[in-house]
PDB file of C-alpha atoms and ligand atoms in Angstrom:
ATOM      1  CA  MET A   1     229.243  45.141 103.353  1.00  0.00           C
ATOM      2  CA  VAL A   2     225.829  46.717 103.798  1.00  0.00           C
ATOM      3  CA  SER A   3     222.729  45.029 105.190  1.00  0.00           C
ATOM      4  CA  VAL A   4     218.996  45.605 104.972  1.00  0.00           C
ATOM      5  CA  LEU A   5     216.102  44.066 106.908  1.00  0.00           C
ATOM      6  CA  PHE A   6     212.541  44.381 105.617  1.00  0.00           C
ATOM      7  CA  VAL A   7     209.873  44.313 108.319  1.00  0.00           C
ATOM      8  CA  CYS A   8     206.132  43.683 108.036  1.00  0.00           C
ATOM      9  CA  LEU A   9     203.536  42.165 110.347  1.00  0.00           C
ATOM     10  CA  GLY A  10     203.426  38.439 109.565  1.00  0.00           C
ATOM     11  CA  ASN A  11     206.661  38.034 107.518  1.00  0.00           C
ATOM     12  CA  ILE A  12     204.832  35.876 104.986  1.00  0.00           C
ATOM     13  CA  CYS A  13     203.508  38.405 102.416  1.00  0.00           C
ATOM     14  CA  ARG A  14     205.207  41.797 101.968  1.00  0.00           C
ATOM     15  CA  SER A  15     208.636  41.616 103.596  1.00  0.00           C
ATOM     16  CA  PRO A  16     209.621  38.185 102.186  1.00  0.00           C
ATOM     17  CA  MET A  17     208.515  39.452  98.765  1.00  0.00           C
ATOM     18  CA  ALA A  18     210.807  42.458  99.164  1.00  0.00           C
ATOM     19  CA  GLU A  19     213.625  40.213 100.414  1.00  0.00           C
ATOM     20  CA  ALA A  20     213.401  37.967  97.330  1.00  0.00           C
ATOM     21  CA  VAL A  21     212.978  40.857  94.855  1.00  0.00           C
ATOM     22  CA  LEU A  22     215.892  42.883  96.237  1.00  0.00           C
ATOM     23  CA  ARG A  23     218.146  39.819  96.421  1.00  0.00           C
ATOM     24  CA  HIS A  24     217.329  39.104  92.770  1.00  0.00           C
ATOM     25  CA  LYS A  25     218.233  42.647  91.721  1.00  0.00           C
ATOM     26  CA  ILE A  26     221.447  42.487  93.752  1.00  0.00           C
ATOM     27  CA  SER A  27     222.404  39.254  92.049  1.00  0.00           C
ATOM     28  CA  GLU A  28     221.695  40.743  88.599  1.00  0.00           C
ATOM     29  CA  ARG A  29     224.104  43.571  89.451  1.00  0.00           C
ATOM     30  CA  GLY A  30     226.774  41.129  90.653  1.00  0.00           C
ATOM     31  CA  LEU A  31     226.652  42.556  94.185  1.00  0.00           C
ATOM     32  CA  SER A  32     225.678  39.446  96.175  1.00  0.00           C
ATOM     33  CA  GLN A  33     228.937  39.548  98.143  1.00  0.00           C
ATOM     34  CA  GLU A  34     228.397  43.188  99.124  1.00  0.00           C
ATOM     35  CA  ILE A  35     224.808  43.329 100.365  1.00  0.00           C
ATOM     36  CA  VAL A  36     222.981  41.161 102.919  1.00  0.00           C
ATOM     37  CA  VAL A  37     219.169  41.063 102.750  1.00  0.00           C
ATOM     38  CA  ASP A  38     216.755  39.561 105.274  1.00  0.00           C
ATOM     39  CA  SER A  39     213.165  40.022 106.445  1.00  0.00           C
ATOM     40  CA  ALA A  40     211.224  39.626 109.687  1.00  0.00           C
ATOM     41  CA  GLY A  41     207.766  40.193 111.130  1.00  0.00           C
ATOM     42  CA  THR A  42     206.682  42.021 114.252  1.00  0.00           C
ATOM     43  CA  GLY A  43     204.194  39.184 114.918  1.00  0.00           C
ATOM     44  CA  ASP A  44     205.057  35.613 115.852  1.00  0.00           C
ATOM     45  CA  TRP A  45     202.176  33.662 114.265  1.00  0.00           C
ATOM     46  CA  HIS A  46     203.997  32.367 111.200  1.00  0.00           C
ATOM     47  CA  ILE A  47     207.524  31.693 112.480  1.00  0.00           C
ATOM     48  CA  GLY A  48     209.215  29.027 110.369  1.00  0.00           C
ATOM     49  CA  LYS A  49     206.745  29.236 107.482  1.00  0.00           C
ATOM     50  CA  GLY A  50     207.587  29.999 103.861  1.00  0.00           C
ATOM     51  CA  PRO A  51     205.991  32.882 101.935  1.00  0.00           C
ATOM     52  CA  HIS A  52     202.206  33.100 101.468  1.00  0.00           C
ATOM     53  CA  GLU A  53     200.808  31.529  98.325  1.00  0.00           C
ATOM     54  CA  GLY A  54     200.025  34.968  96.823  1.00  0.00           C
ATOM     55  CA  THR A  55     203.630  36.103  97.345  1.00  0.00           C
ATOM     56  CA  ARG A  56     204.931  32.852  95.857  1.00  0.00           C
ATOM     57  CA  ARG A  57     202.672  33.316  92.829  1.00  0.00           C
ATOM     58  CA  MET A  58     204.031  36.817  92.117  1.00  0.00           C
ATOM     59  CA  LEU A  59     207.631  35.672  92.566  1.00  0.00           C
ATOM     60  CA  ASP A  60     207.110  32.611  90.363  1.00  0.00           C
ATOM     61  CA  GLN A  61     205.470  34.725  87.640  1.00  0.00           C
ATOM     62  CA  ASN A  62     208.473  37.032  87.627  1.00  0.00           C
ATOM     63  CA  GLY A  63     211.168  34.362  87.736  1.00  0.00           C
ATOM     64  CA  ILE A  64     212.373  35.323  91.208  1.00  0.00           C
ATOM     65  CA  GLY A  65     213.613  32.598  93.561  1.00  0.00           C
ATOM     66  CA  TYR A  66     212.742  32.439  97.263  1.00  0.00           C
ATOM     67  CA  GLU A  67     214.533  29.295  98.359  1.00  0.00           C
ATOM     68  CA  GLY A  68     215.210  29.295 102.094  1.00  0.00           C
ATOM     69  CA  VAL A  69     213.018  32.337 102.784  1.00  0.00           C
ATOM     70  CA  LYS A  70     211.375  31.569 106.120  1.00  0.00           C
ATOM     71  CA  ALA A  71     209.372  33.683 108.559  1.00  0.00           C
ATOM     72  CA  ARG A  72     210.963  34.894 111.772  1.00  0.00           C
ATOM     73  CA  GLN A  73     210.215  37.580 114.320  1.00  0.00           C
ATOM     74  CA  VAL A  74     212.152  40.820 114.518  1.00  0.00           C
ATOM     75  CA  GLN A  75     214.439  40.994 117.581  1.00  0.00           C
ATOM     76  CA  SER A  76     216.482  43.618 119.345  1.00  0.00           C
ATOM     77  CA  ASP A  77     219.865  42.519 118.003  1.00  0.00           C
ATOM     78  CA  ASP A  78     218.571  43.201 114.467  1.00  0.00           C
ATOM     79  CA  PHE A  79     218.952  46.900 115.301  1.00  0.00           C
ATOM     80  CA  GLU A  80     222.697  46.447 115.689  1.00  0.00           C
ATOM     81  CA  LYS A  81     223.113  43.986 112.823  1.00  0.00           C
ATOM     82  CA  PHE A  82     221.290  45.834 110.019  1.00  0.00           C
ATOM     83  CA  HIS A  83     222.215  49.182 108.478  1.00  0.00           C
ATOM     84  CA  TYR A  84     218.697  49.693 107.122  1.00  0.00           C
ATOM     85  CA  ILE A  85     215.423  48.542 108.649  1.00  0.00           C
ATOM     86  CA  VAL A  86     212.664  49.113 106.125  1.00  0.00           C
ATOM     87  CA  CYS A  87     209.092  48.946 107.452  1.00  0.00           C
ATOM     88  CA  MET A  88     206.129  48.270 105.204  1.00  0.00           C
ATOM     89  CA  ASP A  89     203.629  50.347 107.159  1.00  0.00           C
ATOM     90  CA  LYS A  90     203.414  52.810 110.042  1.00  0.00           C
ATOM     91  CA  SER A  91     202.268  50.254 112.581  1.00  0.00           C
ATOM     92  CA  ASN A  92     205.279  48.027 111.800  1.00  0.00           C
ATOM     93  CA  GLY A  93     207.433  51.089 112.510  1.00  0.00           C
ATOM     94  CA  SER A  94     205.806  51.851 115.849  1.00  0.00           C
ATOM     95  CA  ASN A  95     206.016  48.188 116.875  1.00  0.00           C
ATOM     96  CA  VAL A  96     209.747  48.169 116.102  1.00  0.00           C
ATOM     97  CA  ARG A  97     210.225  51.380 118.097  1.00  0.00           C
ATOM     98  CA  LYS A  98     208.603  49.730 121.144  1.00  0.00           C
ATOM     99  CA  LEU A  99     211.089  46.851 121.253  1.00  0.00           C
ATOM    100  CA  PRO A 100     214.105  47.162 123.560  1.00  0.00           C
ATOM    101  CA  GLY A 101     216.696  49.187 121.637  1.00  0.00           C
ATOM    102  CA  GLY A 102     214.131  50.026 118.964  1.00  0.00           C
ATOM    103  CA  GLU A 103     214.427  53.725 119.651  1.00  0.00           C
ATOM    104  CA  ASN A 104     217.908  53.570 118.066  1.00  0.00           C
ATOM    105  CA  ALA A 105     216.961  51.512 114.993  1.00  0.00           C
ATOM    106  CA  LYS A 106     217.716  53.240 111.698  1.00  0.00           C
ATOM    107  CA  LEU A 107     214.181  53.047 110.321  1.00  0.00           C
ATOM    108  CA  LEU A 108     212.987  53.736 106.828  1.00  0.00           C
ATOM    109  CA  PHE A 109     209.447  53.415 105.542  1.00  0.00           C
ATOM    110  CA  PHE A 110     209.214  51.523 102.280  1.00  0.00           C
ATOM    111  CA  MET A 111     206.890  54.064 100.673  1.00  0.00           C
ATOM    112  CA  ASP A 112     209.420  56.843 101.357  1.00  0.00           C
ATOM    113  CA  LEU A 113     211.381  55.215  98.516  1.00  0.00           C
ATOM    114  CA  LEU A 114     208.453  56.075  96.217  1.00  0.00           C
ATOM    115  CA  PRO A 115     207.538  59.695  97.044  1.00  0.00           C
ATOM    116  CA  GLU A 116     205.514  60.087  93.832  1.00  0.00           C
ATOM    117  CA  GLU A 117     202.989  57.458  94.975  1.00  0.00           C
ATOM    118  CA  GLU A 118     199.906  58.632  96.807  1.00  0.00           C
ATOM    119  CA  LEU A 119     199.935  55.536  99.050  1.00  0.00           C
ATOM    120  CA  ARG A 120     202.137  56.086 102.097  1.00  0.00           C
ATOM    121  CA  GLU A 121     202.049  52.474 103.327  1.00  0.00           C
ATOM    122  CA  VAL A 122     202.408  49.180 101.472  1.00  0.00           C
ATOM    123  CA  PRO A 123     198.866  47.737 101.675  1.00  0.00           C
ATOM    124  CA  ASP A 124     198.695  44.393 103.441  1.00  0.00           C
ATOM    125  CA  PRO A 125     197.717  41.797 100.820  1.00  0.00           C
ATOM    126  CA  TYR A 126     196.929  39.269 103.556  1.00  0.00           C
ATOM    127  CA  PHE A 127     193.792  41.364 104.006  1.00  0.00           C
ATOM    128  CA  THR A 128     193.337  43.034 100.563  1.00  0.00           C
ATOM    129  CA  GLY A 129     194.201  39.961  98.469  1.00  0.00           C
ATOM    130  CA  ASN A 130     195.899  42.295  95.947  1.00  0.00           C
ATOM    131  CA  PHE A 131     199.363  40.789  95.577  1.00  0.00           C
ATOM    132  CA  GLU A 132     199.842  42.332  92.094  1.00  0.00           C
ATOM    133  CA  GLN A 133     199.622  45.860  93.506  1.00  0.00           C
ATOM    134  CA  VAL A 134     202.105  44.978  96.244  1.00  0.00           C
ATOM    135  CA  TYR A 135     204.517  43.372  93.785  1.00  0.00           C
ATOM    136  CA  ASP A 136     204.529  46.498  91.593  1.00  0.00           C
ATOM    137  CA  LEU A 137     205.250  48.757  94.575  1.00  0.00           C
ATOM    138  CA  ILE A 138     207.917  46.444  95.946  1.00  0.00           C
ATOM    139  CA  ASN A 139     209.604  46.024  92.592  1.00  0.00           C
ATOM    140  CA  ALA A 140     209.772  49.801  92.043  1.00  0.00           C
ATOM    141  CA  GLY A 141     210.866  50.540  95.619  1.00  0.00           C
ATOM    142  CA  CYS A 142     213.610  47.906  95.594  1.00  0.00           C
ATOM    143  CA  THR A 143     215.109  49.459  92.454  1.00  0.00           C
ATOM    144  CA  VAL A 144     215.282  52.800  94.274  1.00  0.00           C
ATOM    145  CA  LEU A 145     216.655  51.205  97.457  1.00  0.00           C
ATOM    146  CA  LEU A 146     219.420  49.393  95.594  1.00  0.00           C
ATOM    147  CA  GLU A 147     220.510  52.627  93.887  1.00  0.00           C
ATOM    148  CA  LEU A 148     220.480  54.379  97.270  1.00  0.00           C
ATOM    149  CA  MET A 149     222.627  51.684  98.882  1.00  0.00           C
ATOM    150  CA  ILE A 150     225.081  51.744  96.001  1.00  0.00           C
ATOM    151  CA  ARG A 151     225.352  55.540  96.239  1.00  0.00           C
ATOM    152  CA  GLU A 152     225.748  55.666 100.007  1.00  0.00           C
ATOM    153  CA  ASN A 153     227.673  52.549 100.959  1.00  0.00           C
ATOM    154  CA  LEU A 154     229.496  50.714  98.237  1.00  0.00           C
TER     155      LEU A 154
HETATM  156  P1  LIG B   1     202.434  40.513 106.011  1.00  0.00           P
HETATM  157  O1  LIG B   1     200.893  40.074 105.975  1.00  0.00           O
HETATM  158  O2  LIG B   1     202.597  41.394 107.223  1.00  0.00           O
HETATM  159  O3  LIG B   1     202.625  41.277 104.736  1.00  0.00           O
HETATM  160  O4  LIG B   1     203.230  39.234 106.072  1.00  0.00           O
HETATM  161  C1  LIG B   1     200.272  39.441 107.052  1.00  0.00           C
HETATM  162  C2  LIG B   1     200.375  38.071 107.200  1.00  0.00           C
HETATM  163  C3  LIG B   1     199.711  37.443 108.240  1.00  0.00           C
HETATM  164  C4  LIG B   1     198.972  38.184 109.144  1.00  0.00           C
HETATM  165  C5  LIG B   1     198.889  39.553 109.003  1.00  0.00           C
HETATM  166  C6  LIG B   1     199.539  40.184 107.955  1.00  0.00           C
HETATM  167  N1  LIG B   1     198.266  37.542 110.201  1.00  0.00           N
HETATM  168  O5  LIG B   1     197.527  38.234 110.918  1.00  0.00           O
HETATM  169  O6  LIG B   1     198.402  36.327 110.383  1.00  0.00           O
END
């Protein structure tokens, strides 16, 4: 069993999109019993809410389900529970590091999965409005992440 937690700021745009996309790819590969996927935000404003309308639109357009995906805040015991903690941008990473136990979290930055891209952070579509761009990055990065997890852990 291997587990991955995506982290963004609000947990309604980028990280729930990544959660749904990766879970879909895992299911297509028949690996749902082997890999646990979740997402969380460093902020607490949207706890309990489903994904943002823009995220839902991209998932709907691509036939990806998001049933039960609900915002929550990242917490210290996530650092023990999850093998990979994948942050969408640098500030998410520094906020995780500041939490108790965060200095030990095994952090990855999402854009490190896509070294050929000039962008080094996943832009926040809550502010840019560009959910298409974020979907394309997340879709490509999740393919790389799944291959990495298969190579290293399964
Ligand atoms: P996310 O986007 O971090 O990709 O979920 C945001 C959602 C909400 C807020 C900021 C970013 N907010 O400030 O409420």
